[in-house]
Amino acid sequence: MKENVTCRQAKEIDLVSYLSTLGYEPTKIKANQYWYHSPFRIERTPSFKVNRTMNRWYDFGEGIGGSIIDFGIRYYHCSISDFLNSYLGGRQVPYNDMDKVILPFPKEPVLLVNDVRNLSTISLIRYLASRMISYEVASVYLKEVNYTNSGRQFYGIGFQNNNGGWEIRSKHFKGSAAPKFLTNLSYGSDAIQVFEGFMDFLSFLQINALAGKSLSSDFLILNSTTMVAQALPVLHTYHSVDLYLDNDPAGDRATSLIKLELPKAKDNRIRYEGFNDLNEYLCVQEIKTWTPP
Protein backbone atom coordinates (compact mmCIF):
# COMPACT_ATOMS: atom_id res chain seq x y z
CA MET A 1 0.00 0.00 0.00
CA LYS A 2 1.30 3.46 -0.85
CA GLU A 3 2.03 5.79 2.02
CA ASN A 4 0.99 9.40 1.69
CA VAL A 5 3.85 11.86 1.77
CA THR A 6 3.33 15.23 3.42
CA CYS A 7 4.60 18.50 1.99
CA ARG A 8 6.99 18.78 4.91
CA GLN A 9 8.47 15.35 4.24
CA ALA A 10 8.72 16.01 0.51
CA LYS A 11 10.65 19.25 1.02
CA GLU A 12 13.27 17.37 3.02
CA ILE A 13 14.14 15.09 0.10
CA ASP A 14 17.55 15.98 -1.30
CA LEU A 15 16.94 17.47 -4.75
CA VAL A 16 20.30 16.36 -6.14
CA SER A 17 19.60 12.75 -5.17
CA TYR A 18 16.04 12.97 -6.48
CA LEU A 19 17.21 14.29 -9.85
CA SER A 20 19.65 11.40 -10.02
CA THR A 21 16.78 8.91 -9.68
CA LEU A 22 15.21 10.56 -12.73
CA GLY A 23 18.45 10.16 -14.70
CA TYR A 24 19.79 13.72 -14.38
CA GLU A 25 23.37 14.27 -13.26
CA PRO A 26 25.08 17.65 -12.79
CA THR A 27 27.35 18.92 -15.54
CA LYS A 28 29.23 21.15 -13.08
CA ILE A 29 29.51 21.41 -9.30
CA LYS A 30 30.85 24.50 -7.58
CA ALA A 31 30.62 24.49 -3.78
CA ASN A 32 26.90 23.93 -3.06
CA GLN A 33 25.78 24.90 -6.57
CA TYR A 34 24.86 22.01 -8.92
CA TRP A 35 24.30 22.86 -12.58
CA TYR A 36 22.22 20.73 -14.97
CA HIS A 37 20.79 20.76 -18.44
CA SER A 38 17.19 21.72 -17.74
CA PRO A 39 14.87 18.73 -17.23
CA PHE A 40 12.11 20.85 -18.79
CA ARG A 41 13.58 21.16 -22.29
CA ILE A 42 16.49 20.30 -24.55
CA GLU A 43 19.38 22.76 -24.34
CA ARG A 44 23.10 22.95 -25.10
CA THR A 45 24.15 25.15 -22.17
CA PRO A 46 23.16 24.11 -18.62
CA SER A 47 20.76 26.66 -17.14
CA PHE A 48 19.18 24.70 -14.29
CA LYS A 49 20.77 25.19 -10.85
CA VAL A 50 20.23 23.46 -7.52
CA ASN A 51 21.45 25.08 -4.32
CA ARG A 52 22.01 21.96 -2.27
CA THR A 53 22.32 23.82 1.03
CA MET A 54 18.95 25.49 0.57
CA ASN A 55 17.57 22.45 -1.30
CA ARG A 56 16.02 24.76 -3.90
CA TRP A 57 16.22 24.87 -7.69
CA TYR A 58 16.10 27.68 -10.22
CA ASP A 59 15.71 27.48 -14.00
CA PHE A 60 17.34 30.53 -15.56
CA GLY A 61 15.89 29.70 -18.98
CA GLU A 62 12.32 30.11 -17.75
CA GLY A 63 12.89 32.33 -14.72
CA ILE A 64 11.15 29.92 -12.34
CA GLY A 65 12.24 27.89 -9.33
CA GLY A 66 11.27 26.58 -5.93
CA SER A 67 11.14 23.39 -3.87
CA ILE A 68 10.89 19.77 -4.94
CA ILE A 69 7.10 20.17 -4.95
CA ASP A 70 7.29 23.05 -7.42
CA PHE A 71 9.62 20.91 -9.52
CA GLY A 72 7.34 17.86 -9.38
CA ILE A 73 4.15 19.59 -10.50
CA ARG A 74 6.06 21.28 -13.34
CA TYR A 75 7.91 18.13 -14.40
CA TYR A 76 4.92 15.76 -14.31
CA HIS A 77 2.25 18.37 -15.19
CA CYS A 78 0.18 17.29 -12.21
CA SER A 79 -1.37 18.64 -9.02
CA ILE A 80 0.44 18.81 -5.67
CA SER A 81 -1.58 15.89 -4.28
CA ASP A 82 -0.88 13.76 -7.37
CA PHE A 83 2.85 14.43 -7.08
CA LEU A 84 2.94 13.63 -3.36
CA ASN A 85 0.80 10.50 -3.57
CA SER A 86 1.36 9.12 -7.07
CA TYR A 87 5.01 9.97 -7.70
CA LEU A 88 6.41 10.02 -4.15
CA GLY A 89 3.89 7.79 -2.38
CA GLY A 90 5.23 4.37 -1.51
CA ARG A 91 8.87 5.46 -1.45
CA GLN A 92 10.65 5.30 1.87
CA VAL A 93 11.13 8.97 2.73
CA PRO A 94 12.52 9.20 6.28
CA TYR A 95 12.05 12.34 8.31
CA ASN A 96 14.96 14.22 9.83
CA ASP A 97 14.94 17.67 11.43
CA MET A 98 18.67 18.27 11.11
CA ASP A 99 19.86 16.86 7.81
CA LYS A 100 18.58 16.76 4.29
CA VAL A 101 17.10 13.39 3.47
CA ILE A 102 18.56 11.43 0.55
CA LEU A 103 16.29 8.99 -1.25
CA PRO A 104 17.49 5.40 -0.94
CA PHE A 105 18.33 4.94 -4.62
CA PRO A 106 22.08 4.17 -4.72
CA LYS A 107 24.00 5.17 -7.79
CA GLU A 108 24.88 2.37 -10.14
CA PRO A 109 28.31 0.93 -9.34
CA VAL A 110 31.20 1.24 -11.77
CA LEU A 111 31.31 -1.81 -14.04
CA LEU A 112 34.44 -2.88 -15.89
CA VAL A 113 34.13 -5.15 -18.94
CA ASN A 114 36.94 -7.73 -19.00
CA ASP A 115 36.04 -9.93 -21.93
CA VAL A 116 33.57 -10.04 -24.83
CA ARG A 117 32.61 -13.17 -26.74
CA ASN A 118 29.77 -14.61 -28.79
CA LEU A 119 26.61 -15.45 -26.86
CA SER A 120 26.82 -19.09 -25.78
CA THR A 121 26.02 -19.54 -22.06
CA ILE A 122 22.79 -21.54 -21.74
CA SER A 123 21.46 -19.58 -18.74
CA LEU A 124 21.69 -16.30 -20.69
CA ILE A 125 20.02 -17.82 -23.74
CA ARG A 126 17.25 -19.14 -21.50
CA TYR A 127 16.85 -15.69 -19.94
CA LEU A 128 16.33 -14.22 -23.41
CA ALA A 129 13.85 -16.99 -24.17
CA SER A 130 11.90 -16.03 -21.03
CA ARG A 131 11.63 -12.57 -22.57
CA MET A 132 10.43 -14.20 -25.83
CA ILE A 133 13.63 -13.30 -27.71
CA SER A 134 15.05 -16.09 -29.86
CA TYR A 135 18.75 -16.90 -30.11
CA GLU A 136 18.56 -16.34 -33.87
CA VAL A 137 17.49 -12.72 -33.38
CA ALA A 138 19.59 -12.00 -30.27
CA SER A 139 22.90 -13.42 -31.49
CA VAL A 140 23.10 -10.86 -34.31
CA TYR A 141 23.14 -7.88 -31.91
CA LEU A 142 24.17 -9.18 -28.49
CA LYS A 143 27.42 -10.44 -26.99
CA GLU A 144 28.30 -12.27 -23.83
CA VAL A 145 30.41 -10.10 -21.54
CA ASN A 146 32.50 -10.91 -18.51
CA TYR A 147 32.57 -7.91 -16.18
CA THR A 148 33.77 -6.83 -12.75
CA ASN A 149 31.33 -5.29 -10.30
CA SER A 150 32.54 -4.25 -6.82
CA GLY A 151 35.60 -6.48 -7.13
CA ARG A 152 33.67 -9.60 -8.18
CA GLN A 153 33.40 -11.09 -11.66
CA PHE A 154 30.12 -11.89 -13.40
CA TYR A 155 28.83 -12.56 -16.88
CA GLY A 156 25.80 -11.20 -18.69
CA ILE A 157 24.24 -10.20 -21.98
CA GLY A 158 25.94 -7.18 -23.52
CA PHE A 159 24.59 -4.63 -25.98
CA GLN A 160 27.16 -2.10 -27.15
CA ASN A 161 26.56 1.60 -27.79
CA ASN A 162 28.26 3.80 -30.37
CA ASN A 163 30.83 5.11 -27.88
CA GLY A 164 32.02 1.68 -26.79
CA GLY A 165 29.97 1.38 -23.59
CA TRP A 166 27.72 -1.57 -22.78
CA GLU A 167 24.21 -2.22 -21.52
CA ILE A 168 24.44 -5.39 -19.44
CA ARG A 169 21.55 -7.67 -18.48
CA SER A 170 20.94 -11.03 -16.88
CA LYS A 171 18.08 -12.60 -14.97
CA HIS A 172 19.20 -10.89 -11.76
CA PHE A 173 21.06 -7.80 -12.99
CA LYS A 174 20.56 -4.63 -15.00
CA GLY A 175 23.38 -2.11 -15.41
CA SER A 176 25.70 -0.20 -17.72
CA ALA A 177 29.43 -0.04 -18.35
CA ALA A 178 30.55 3.50 -19.22
CA PRO A 179 30.45 5.48 -21.36
CA LYS A 180 26.67 5.72 -21.51
CA PHE A 181 25.47 6.56 -25.01
CA LEU A 182 22.96 5.64 -27.70
CA THR A 183 23.23 2.90 -30.33
CA ASN A 184 22.58 3.86 -33.95
CA LEU A 185 22.36 0.97 -36.43
CA SER A 186 22.54 2.50 -39.88
CA TYR A 187 21.90 0.59 -43.11
CA GLY A 188 21.42 3.53 -45.48
CA SER A 189 17.65 3.90 -45.08
CA ASP A 190 15.75 7.20 -44.97
CA ALA A 191 13.48 5.73 -42.24
CA ILE A 192 14.41 5.01 -38.63
CA GLN A 193 12.76 3.18 -35.74
CA VAL A 194 13.48 4.48 -32.21
CA PHE A 195 13.46 2.40 -29.01
CA GLU A 196 14.20 3.17 -25.36
CA GLY A 197 16.15 -0.03 -24.67
CA PHE A 198 17.64 -2.93 -26.59
CA MET A 199 15.11 -5.46 -25.26
CA ASP A 200 12.31 -3.49 -26.92
CA PHE A 201 14.39 -3.24 -30.10
CA LEU A 202 14.85 -7.02 -30.14
CA SER A 203 11.14 -7.46 -29.37
CA PHE A 204 10.30 -5.38 -32.44
CA LEU A 205 12.55 -7.57 -34.58
CA GLN A 206 11.08 -10.72 -33.06
CA ILE A 207 7.50 -9.60 -33.66
CA ASN A 208 8.19 -8.76 -37.27
CA ALA A 209 10.17 -11.96 -37.86
CA LEU A 210 7.30 -14.08 -36.52
CA ALA A 211 4.91 -12.12 -38.72
CA GLY A 212 7.09 -12.86 -41.76
CA LYS A 213 7.93 -9.20 -42.35
CA SER A 214 11.40 -8.18 -43.49
CA LEU A 215 12.79 -4.83 -42.33
CA SER A 216 14.84 -2.30 -44.27
CA SER A 217 14.94 0.67 -41.89
CA ASP A 218 17.68 2.03 -39.64
CA PHE A 219 17.39 1.76 -35.85
CA LEU A 220 18.19 3.99 -32.89
CA ILE A 221 18.25 2.61 -29.34
CA LEU A 222 18.46 5.39 -26.74
CA ASN A 223 19.67 3.10 -23.91
CA SER A 224 18.18 5.77 -21.63
CA THR A 225 15.58 8.51 -22.08
CA THR A 226 18.28 10.95 -20.92
CA MET A 227 19.89 10.44 -24.36
CA VAL A 228 17.16 12.32 -26.25
CA ALA A 229 19.32 15.42 -26.75
CA GLN A 230 22.06 13.28 -28.31
CA ALA A 231 19.52 11.49 -30.49
CA LEU A 232 17.93 14.57 -32.07
CA PRO A 233 20.79 15.43 -34.48
CA VAL A 234 20.60 11.86 -35.79
CA LEU A 235 16.82 11.86 -36.14
CA HIS A 236 16.84 15.17 -38.02
CA THR A 237 18.57 13.43 -40.94
CA TYR A 238 15.70 10.99 -41.57
CA HIS A 239 12.60 11.42 -43.68
CA SER A 240 10.55 9.04 -41.50
CA VAL A 241 10.87 8.60 -37.71
CA ASP A 242 8.85 5.98 -35.79
CA LEU A 243 8.90 6.02 -31.98
CA TYR A 244 8.40 2.94 -29.79
CA LEU A 245 9.10 4.25 -26.28
CA ASP A 246 7.67 3.14 -22.94
CA ASN A 247 4.14 3.84 -21.72
CA ASP A 248 5.31 5.60 -18.56
CA PRO A 249 6.13 9.19 -17.49
CA ALA A 250 9.71 8.96 -18.78
CA GLY A 251 8.47 7.62 -22.11
CA ASP A 252 5.80 10.32 -22.28
CA ARG A 253 8.37 13.04 -21.72
CA ALA A 254 10.90 11.64 -24.19
CA THR A 255 8.22 11.23 -26.85
CA SER A 256 7.01 14.79 -26.28
CA LEU A 257 10.54 16.20 -26.50
CA ILE A 258 11.24 14.40 -29.77
CA LYS A 259 7.92 15.42 -31.33
CA LEU A 260 8.47 18.99 -30.23
CA GLU A 261 11.65 19.06 -32.32
CA LEU A 262 10.37 16.68 -34.98
CA PRO A 263 6.60 17.01 -35.52
CA LYS A 264 6.87 14.40 -38.27
CA ALA A 265 7.88 11.72 -35.73
CA LYS A 266 5.14 9.13 -35.20
CA ASP A 267 4.25 7.89 -31.72
CA ASN A 268 3.47 4.17 -32.11
CA ARG A 269 2.73 3.38 -28.48
CA ILE A 270 -0.94 2.88 -29.22
CA ARG A 271 0.11 -0.46 -30.74
CA TYR A 272 0.94 -1.74 -27.25
CA GLU A 273 -1.40 0.44 -25.21
CA GLY A 274 -2.01 -1.03 -21.77
CA PHE A 275 1.51 -2.48 -21.55
CA ASN A 276 4.57 -0.77 -20.13
CA ASP A 277 6.75 -1.49 -23.14
CA LEU A 278 7.08 -3.50 -26.32
CA ASN A 279 8.73 -6.46 -24.61
CA GLU A 280 5.93 -6.75 -22.06
CA TYR A 281 3.49 -6.74 -24.95
CA LEU A 282 5.43 -9.49 -26.72
CA CYS A 283 5.56 -11.62 -23.58
CA VAL A 284 1.83 -11.60 -22.84
CA GLN A 285 0.08 -11.02 -26.18
CA GLU A 286 -0.71 -13.48 -28.93
CA ILE A 287 1.52 -12.60 -31.87
CA LYS A 288 -1.44 -12.74 -34.28
CA THR A 289 -2.87 -9.57 -32.71
CA TRP A 290 0.13 -7.51 -33.84
CA THR A 291 -0.07 -5.71 -37.18
CA PRO A 292 3.45 -4.76 -38.27
CA PRO A 293 3.87 -1.14 -39.37
CSV table of C-alpha atoms in Angstrom, one decimal:
chain,number,residue,atom,x,y,z
A,1,MET,CA,0.0,0.0,0.0
A,2,LYS,CA,1.3,3.5,-0.8
A,3,GLU,CA,2.0,5.8,2.0
A,4,ASN,CA,1.0,9.4,1.7
A,5,VAL,CA,3.8,11.9,1.8
A,6,THR,CA,3.3,15.2,3.4
A,7,CYS,CA,4.6,18.5,2.0
A,8,ARG,CA,7.0,18.8,4.9
A,9,GLN,CA,8.5,15.3,4.2
A,10,ALA,CA,8.7,16.0,0.5
A,11,LYS,CA,10.6,19.2,1.0
A,12,GLU,CA,13.3,17.4,3.0
A,13,ILE,CA,14.1,15.1,0.1
A,14,ASP,CA,17.6,16.0,-1.3
A,15,LEU,CA,16.9,17.5,-4.7
A,16,VAL,CA,20.3,16.4,-6.1
A,17,SER,CA,19.6,12.8,-5.2
A,18,TYR,CA,16.0,13.0,-6.5
A,19,LEU,CA,17.2,14.3,-9.8
A,20,SER,CA,19.6,11.4,-10.0
A,21,THR,CA,16.8,8.9,-9.7
A,22,LEU,CA,15.2,10.6,-12.7
A,23,GLY,CA,18.5,10.2,-14.7
A,24,TYR,CA,19.8,13.7,-14.4
A,25,GLU,CA,23.4,14.3,-13.3
A,26,PRO,CA,25.1,17.7,-12.8
A,27,THR,CA,27.4,18.9,-15.5
A,28,LYS,CA,29.2,21.1,-13.1
A,29,ILE,CA,29.5,21.4,-9.3
A,30,LYS,CA,30.8,24.5,-7.6
A,31,ALA,CA,30.6,24.5,-3.8
A,32,ASN,CA,26.9,23.9,-3.1
A,33,GLN,CA,25.8,24.9,-6.6
A,34,TYR,CA,24.9,22.0,-8.9
A,35,TRP,CA,24.3,22.9,-12.6
A,36,TYR,CA,22.2,20.7,-15.0
A,37,HIS,CA,20.8,20.8,-18.4
A,38,SER,CA,17.2,21.7,-17.7
A,39,PRO,CA,14.9,18.7,-17.2
A,40,PHE,CA,12.1,20.8,-18.8
A,41,ARG,CA,13.6,21.2,-22.3
A,42,ILE,CA,16.5,20.3,-24.6
A,43,GLU,CA,19.4,22.8,-24.3
A,44,ARG,CA,23.1,22.9,-25.1
A,45,THR,CA,24.2,25.2,-22.2
A,46,PRO,CA,23.2,24.1,-18.6
A,47,SER,CA,20.8,26.7,-17.1
A,48,PHE,CA,19.2,24.7,-14.3
A,49,LYS,CA,20.8,25.2,-10.9
A,50,VAL,CA,20.2,23.5,-7.5
A,51,ASN,CA,21.4,25.1,-4.3
A,52,ARG,CA,22.0,22.0,-2.3
A,53,THR,CA,22.3,23.8,1.0
A,54,MET,CA,19.0,25.5,0.6
A,55,ASN,CA,17.6,22.5,-1.3
A,56,ARG,CA,16.0,24.8,-3.9
A,57,TRP,CA,16.2,24.9,-7.7
A,58,TYR,CA,16.1,27.7,-10.2
A,59,ASP,CA,15.7,27.5,-14.0
A,60,PHE,CA,17.3,30.5,-15.6
A,61,GLY,CA,15.9,29.7,-19.0
A,62,GLU,CA,12.3,30.1,-17.8
A,63,GLY,CA,12.9,32.3,-14.7
A,64,ILE,CA,11.2,29.9,-12.3
A,65,GLY,CA,12.2,27.9,-9.3
A,66,GLY,CA,11.3,26.6,-5.9
A,67,SER,CA,11.1,23.4,-3.9
A,68,ILE,CA,10.9,19.8,-4.9
A,69,ILE,CA,7.1,20.2,-4.9
A,70,ASP,CA,7.3,23.0,-7.4
A,71,PHE,CA,9.6,20.9,-9.5
A,72,GLY,CA,7.3,17.9,-9.4
A,73,ILE,CA,4.1,19.6,-10.5
A,74,ARG,CA,6.1,21.3,-13.3
A,75,TYR,CA,7.9,18.1,-14.4
A,76,TYR,CA,4.9,15.8,-14.3
A,77,HIS,CA,2.2,18.4,-15.2
A,78,CYS,CA,0.2,17.3,-12.2
A,79,SER,CA,-1.4,18.6,-9.0
A,80,ILE,CA,0.4,18.8,-5.7
A,81,SER,CA,-1.6,15.9,-4.3
A,82,ASP,CA,-0.9,13.8,-7.4
A,83,PHE,CA,2.9,14.4,-7.1
A,84,LEU,CA,2.9,13.6,-3.4
A,85,ASN,CA,0.8,10.5,-3.6
A,86,SER,CA,1.4,9.1,-7.1
A,87,TYR,CA,5.0,10.0,-7.7
A,88,LEU,CA,6.4,10.0,-4.2
A,89,GLY,CA,3.9,7.8,-2.4
A,90,GLY,CA,5.2,4.4,-1.5
A,91,ARG,CA,8.9,5.5,-1.4
A,92,GLN,CA,10.6,5.3,1.9
A,93,VAL,CA,11.1,9.0,2.7
A,94,PRO,CA,12.5,9.2,6.3
A,95,TYR,CA,12.1,12.3,8.3
A,96,ASN,CA,15.0,14.2,9.8
A,97,ASP,CA,14.9,17.7,11.4
A,98,MET,CA,18.7,18.3,11.1
A,99,ASP,CA,19.9,16.9,7.8
A,100,LYS,CA,18.6,16.8,4.3
A,101,VAL,CA,17.1,13.4,3.5
A,102,ILE,CA,18.6,11.4,0.6
A,103,LEU,CA,16.3,9.0,-1.3
A,104,PRO,CA,17.5,5.4,-0.9
A,105,PHE,CA,18.3,4.9,-4.6
A,106,PRO,CA,22.1,4.2,-4.7
A,107,LYS,CA,24.0,5.2,-7.8
A,108,GLU,CA,24.9,2.4,-10.1
A,109,PRO,CA,28.3,0.9,-9.3
A,110,VAL,CA,31.2,1.2,-11.8
A,111,LEU,CA,31.3,-1.8,-14.0
A,112,LEU,CA,34.4,-2.9,-15.9
A,113,VAL,CA,34.1,-5.2,-18.9
A,114,ASN,CA,36.9,-7.7,-19.0
A,115,ASP,CA,36.0,-9.9,-21.9
A,116,VAL,CA,33.6,-10.0,-24.8
A,117,ARG,CA,32.6,-13.2,-26.7
A,118,ASN,CA,29.8,-14.6,-28.8
A,119,LEU,CA,26.6,-15.4,-26.9
A,120,SER,CA,26.8,-19.1,-25.8
A,121,THR,CA,26.0,-19.5,-22.1
A,122,ILE,CA,22.8,-21.5,-21.7
A,123,SER,CA,21.5,-19.6,-18.7
A,124,LEU,CA,21.7,-16.3,-20.7
A,125,ILE,CA,20.0,-17.8,-23.7
A,126,ARG,CA,17.3,-19.1,-21.5
A,127,TYR,CA,16.9,-15.7,-19.9
A,128,LEU,CA,16.3,-14.2,-23.4
A,129,ALA,CA,13.8,-17.0,-24.2
A,130,SER,CA,11.9,-16.0,-21.0
A,131,ARG,CA,11.6,-12.6,-22.6
A,132,MET,CA,10.4,-14.2,-25.8
A,133,ILE,CA,13.6,-13.3,-27.7
A,134,SER,CA,15.1,-16.1,-29.9
A,135,TYR,CA,18.7,-16.9,-30.1
A,136,GLU,CA,18.6,-16.3,-33.9
A,137,VAL,CA,17.5,-12.7,-33.4
A,138,ALA,CA,19.6,-12.0,-30.3
A,139,SER,CA,22.9,-13.4,-31.5
A,140,VAL,CA,23.1,-10.9,-34.3
A,141,TYR,CA,23.1,-7.9,-31.9
A,142,LEU,CA,24.2,-9.2,-28.5
A,143,LYS,CA,27.4,-10.4,-27.0
A,144,GLU,CA,28.3,-12.3,-23.8
A,145,VAL,CA,30.4,-10.1,-21.5
A,146,ASN,CA,32.5,-10.9,-18.5
A,147,TYR,CA,32.6,-7.9,-16.2
A,148,THR,CA,33.8,-6.8,-12.8
A,149,ASN,CA,31.3,-5.3,-10.3
A,150,SER,CA,32.5,-4.2,-6.8
A,151,GLY,CA,35.6,-6.5,-7.1
A,152,ARG,CA,33.7,-9.6,-8.2
A,153,GLN,CA,33.4,-11.1,-11.7
A,154,PHE,CA,30.1,-11.9,-13.4
A,155,TYR,CA,28.8,-12.6,-16.9
A,156,GLY,CA,25.8,-11.2,-18.7
A,157,ILE,CA,24.2,-10.2,-22.0
A,158,GLY,CA,25.9,-7.2,-23.5
A,159,PHE,CA,24.6,-4.6,-26.0
A,160,GLN,CA,27.2,-2.1,-27.2
A,161,ASN,CA,26.6,1.6,-27.8
A,162,ASN,CA,28.3,3.8,-30.4
A,163,ASN,CA,30.8,5.1,-27.9
A,164,GLY,CA,32.0,1.7,-26.8
A,165,GLY,CA,30.0,1.4,-23.6
A,166,TRP,CA,27.7,-1.6,-22.8
A,167,GLU,CA,24.2,-2.2,-21.5
A,168,ILE,CA,24.4,-5.4,-19.4
A,169,ARG,CA,21.6,-7.7,-18.5
A,170,SER,CA,20.9,-11.0,-16.9
A,171,LYS,CA,18.1,-12.6,-15.0
A,172,HIS,CA,19.2,-10.9,-11.8
A,173,PHE,CA,21.1,-7.8,-13.0
A,174,LYS,CA,20.6,-4.6,-15.0
A,175,GLY,CA,23.4,-2.1,-15.4
A,176,SER,CA,25.7,-0.2,-17.7
A,177,ALA,CA,29.4,0.0,-18.4
A,178,ALA,CA,30.6,3.5,-19.2
A,179,PRO,CA,30.5,5.5,-21.4
A,180,LYS,CA,26.7,5.7,-21.5
A,181,PHE,CA,25.5,6.6,-25.0
A,182,LEU,CA,23.0,5.6,-27.7
A,183,THR,CA,23.2,2.9,-30.3
A,184,ASN,CA,22.6,3.9,-33.9
A,185,LEU,CA,22.4,1.0,-36.4
A,186,SER,CA,22.5,2.5,-39.9
A,187,TYR,CA,21.9,0.6,-43.1
A,188,GLY,CA,21.4,3.5,-45.5
A,189,SER,CA,17.6,3.9,-45.1
A,190,ASP,CA,15.7,7.2,-45.0
A,191,ALA,CA,13.5,5.7,-42.2
A,192,ILE,CA,14.4,5.0,-38.6
A,193,GLN,CA,12.8,3.2,-35.7
A,194,VAL,CA,13.5,4.5,-32.2
A,195,PHE,CA,13.5,2.4,-29.0
A,196,GLU,CA,14.2,3.2,-25.4
A,197,GLY,CA,16.1,0.0,-24.7
A,198,PHE,CA,17.6,-2.9,-26.6
A,199,MET,CA,15.1,-5.5,-25.3
A,200,ASP,CA,12.3,-3.5,-26.9
A,201,PHE,CA,14.4,-3.2,-30.1
A,202,LEU,CA,14.9,-7.0,-30.1
A,203,SER,CA,11.1,-7.5,-29.4
A,204,PHE,CA,10.3,-5.4,-32.4
A,205,LEU,CA,12.6,-7.6,-34.6
A,206,GLN,CA,11.1,-10.7,-33.1
A,207,ILE,CA,7.5,-9.6,-33.7
A,208,ASN,CA,8.2,-8.8,-37.3
A,209,ALA,CA,10.2,-12.0,-37.9
A,210,LEU,CA,7.3,-14.1,-36.5
A,211,ALA,CA,4.9,-12.1,-38.7
A,212,GLY,CA,7.1,-12.9,-41.8
A,213,LYS,CA,7.9,-9.2,-42.3
A,214,SER,CA,11.4,-8.2,-43.5
A,215,LEU,CA,12.8,-4.8,-42.3
A,216,SER,CA,14.8,-2.3,-44.3
A,217,SER,CA,14.9,0.7,-41.9
A,218,ASP,CA,17.7,2.0,-39.6
A,219,PHE,CA,17.4,1.8,-35.8
A,220,LEU,CA,18.2,4.0,-32.9
A,221,ILE,CA,18.3,2.6,-29.3
A,222,LEU,CA,18.5,5.4,-26.7
A,223,ASN,CA,19.7,3.1,-23.9
A,224,SER,CA,18.2,5.8,-21.6
A,225,THR,CA,15.6,8.5,-22.1
A,226,THR,CA,18.3,11.0,-20.9
A,227,MET,CA,19.9,10.4,-24.4
A,228,VAL,CA,17.2,12.3,-26.2
A,229,ALA,CA,19.3,15.4,-26.8
A,230,GLN,CA,22.1,13.3,-28.3
A,231,ALA,CA,19.5,11.5,-30.5
A,232,LEU,CA,17.9,14.6,-32.1
A,233,PRO,CA,20.8,15.4,-34.5
A,234,VAL,CA,20.6,11.9,-35.8
A,235,LEU,CA,16.8,11.9,-36.1
A,236,HIS,CA,16.8,15.2,-38.0
A,237,THR,CA,18.6,13.4,-40.9
A,238,TYR,CA,15.7,11.0,-41.6
A,239,HIS,CA,12.6,11.4,-43.7
A,240,SER,CA,10.5,9.0,-41.5
A,241,VAL,CA,10.9,8.6,-37.7
A,242,ASP,CA,8.8,6.0,-35.8
A,243,LEU,CA,8.9,6.0,-32.0
A,244,TYR,CA,8.4,2.9,-29.8
A,245,LEU,CA,9.1,4.3,-26.3
A,246,ASP,CA,7.7,3.1,-22.9
A,247,ASN,CA,4.1,3.8,-21.7
A,248,ASP,CA,5.3,5.6,-18.6
A,249,PRO,CA,6.1,9.2,-17.5
A,250,ALA,CA,9.7,9.0,-18.8
A,251,GLY,CA,8.5,7.6,-22.1
A,252,ASP,CA,5.8,10.3,-22.3
A,253,ARG,CA,8.4,13.0,-21.7
A,254,ALA,CA,10.9,11.6,-24.2
A,255,THR,CA,8.2,11.2,-26.9
A,256,SER,CA,7.0,14.8,-26.3
A,257,LEU,CA,10.5,16.2,-26.5
A,258,ILE,CA,11.2,14.4,-29.8
A,259,LYS,CA,7.9,15.4,-31.3
A,260,LEU,CA,8.5,19.0,-30.2
A,261,GLU,CA,11.7,19.1,-32.3
A,262,LEU,CA,10.4,16.7,-35.0
A,263,PRO,CA,6.6,17.0,-35.5
A,264,LYS,CA,6.9,14.4,-38.3
A,265,ALA,CA,7.9,11.7,-35.7
A,266,LYS,CA,5.1,9.1,-35.2
A,267,ASP,CA,4.3,7.9,-31.7
A,268,ASN,CA,3.5,4.2,-32.1
A,269,ARG,CA,2.7,3.4,-28.5
A,270,ILE,CA,-0.9,2.9,-29.2
A,271,ARG,CA,0.1,-0.5,-30.7
A,272,TYR,CA,0.9,-1.7,-27.2
A,273,GLU,CA,-1.4,0.4,-25.2
A,274,GLY,CA,-2.0,-1.0,-21.8
A,275,PHE,CA,1.5,-2.5,-21.5
A,276,ASN,CA,4.6,-0.8,-20.1
A,277,ASP,CA,6.7,-1.5,-23.1
A,278,LEU,CA,7.1,-3.5,-26.3
A,279,ASN,CA,8.7,-6.5,-24.6
A,280,GLU,CA,5.9,-6.8,-22.1
A,281,TYR,CA,3.5,-6.7,-25.0
A,282,LEU,CA,5.4,-9.5,-26.7
A,283,CYS,CA,5.6,-11.6,-23.6
A,284,VAL,CA,1.8,-11.6,-22.8
A,285,GLN,CA,0.1,-11.0,-26.2
A,286,GLU,CA,-0.7,-13.5,-28.9
A,287,ILE,CA,1.5,-12.6,-31.9
A,288,LYS,CA,-1.4,-12.7,-34.3
A,289,THR,CA,-2.9,-9.6,-32.7
A,290,TRP,CA,0.1,-7.5,-33.8
A,291,THR,CA,-0.1,-5.7,-37.2
A,292,PRO,CA,3.5,-4.8,-38.3
A,293,PRO,CA,3.9,-1.1,-39.4
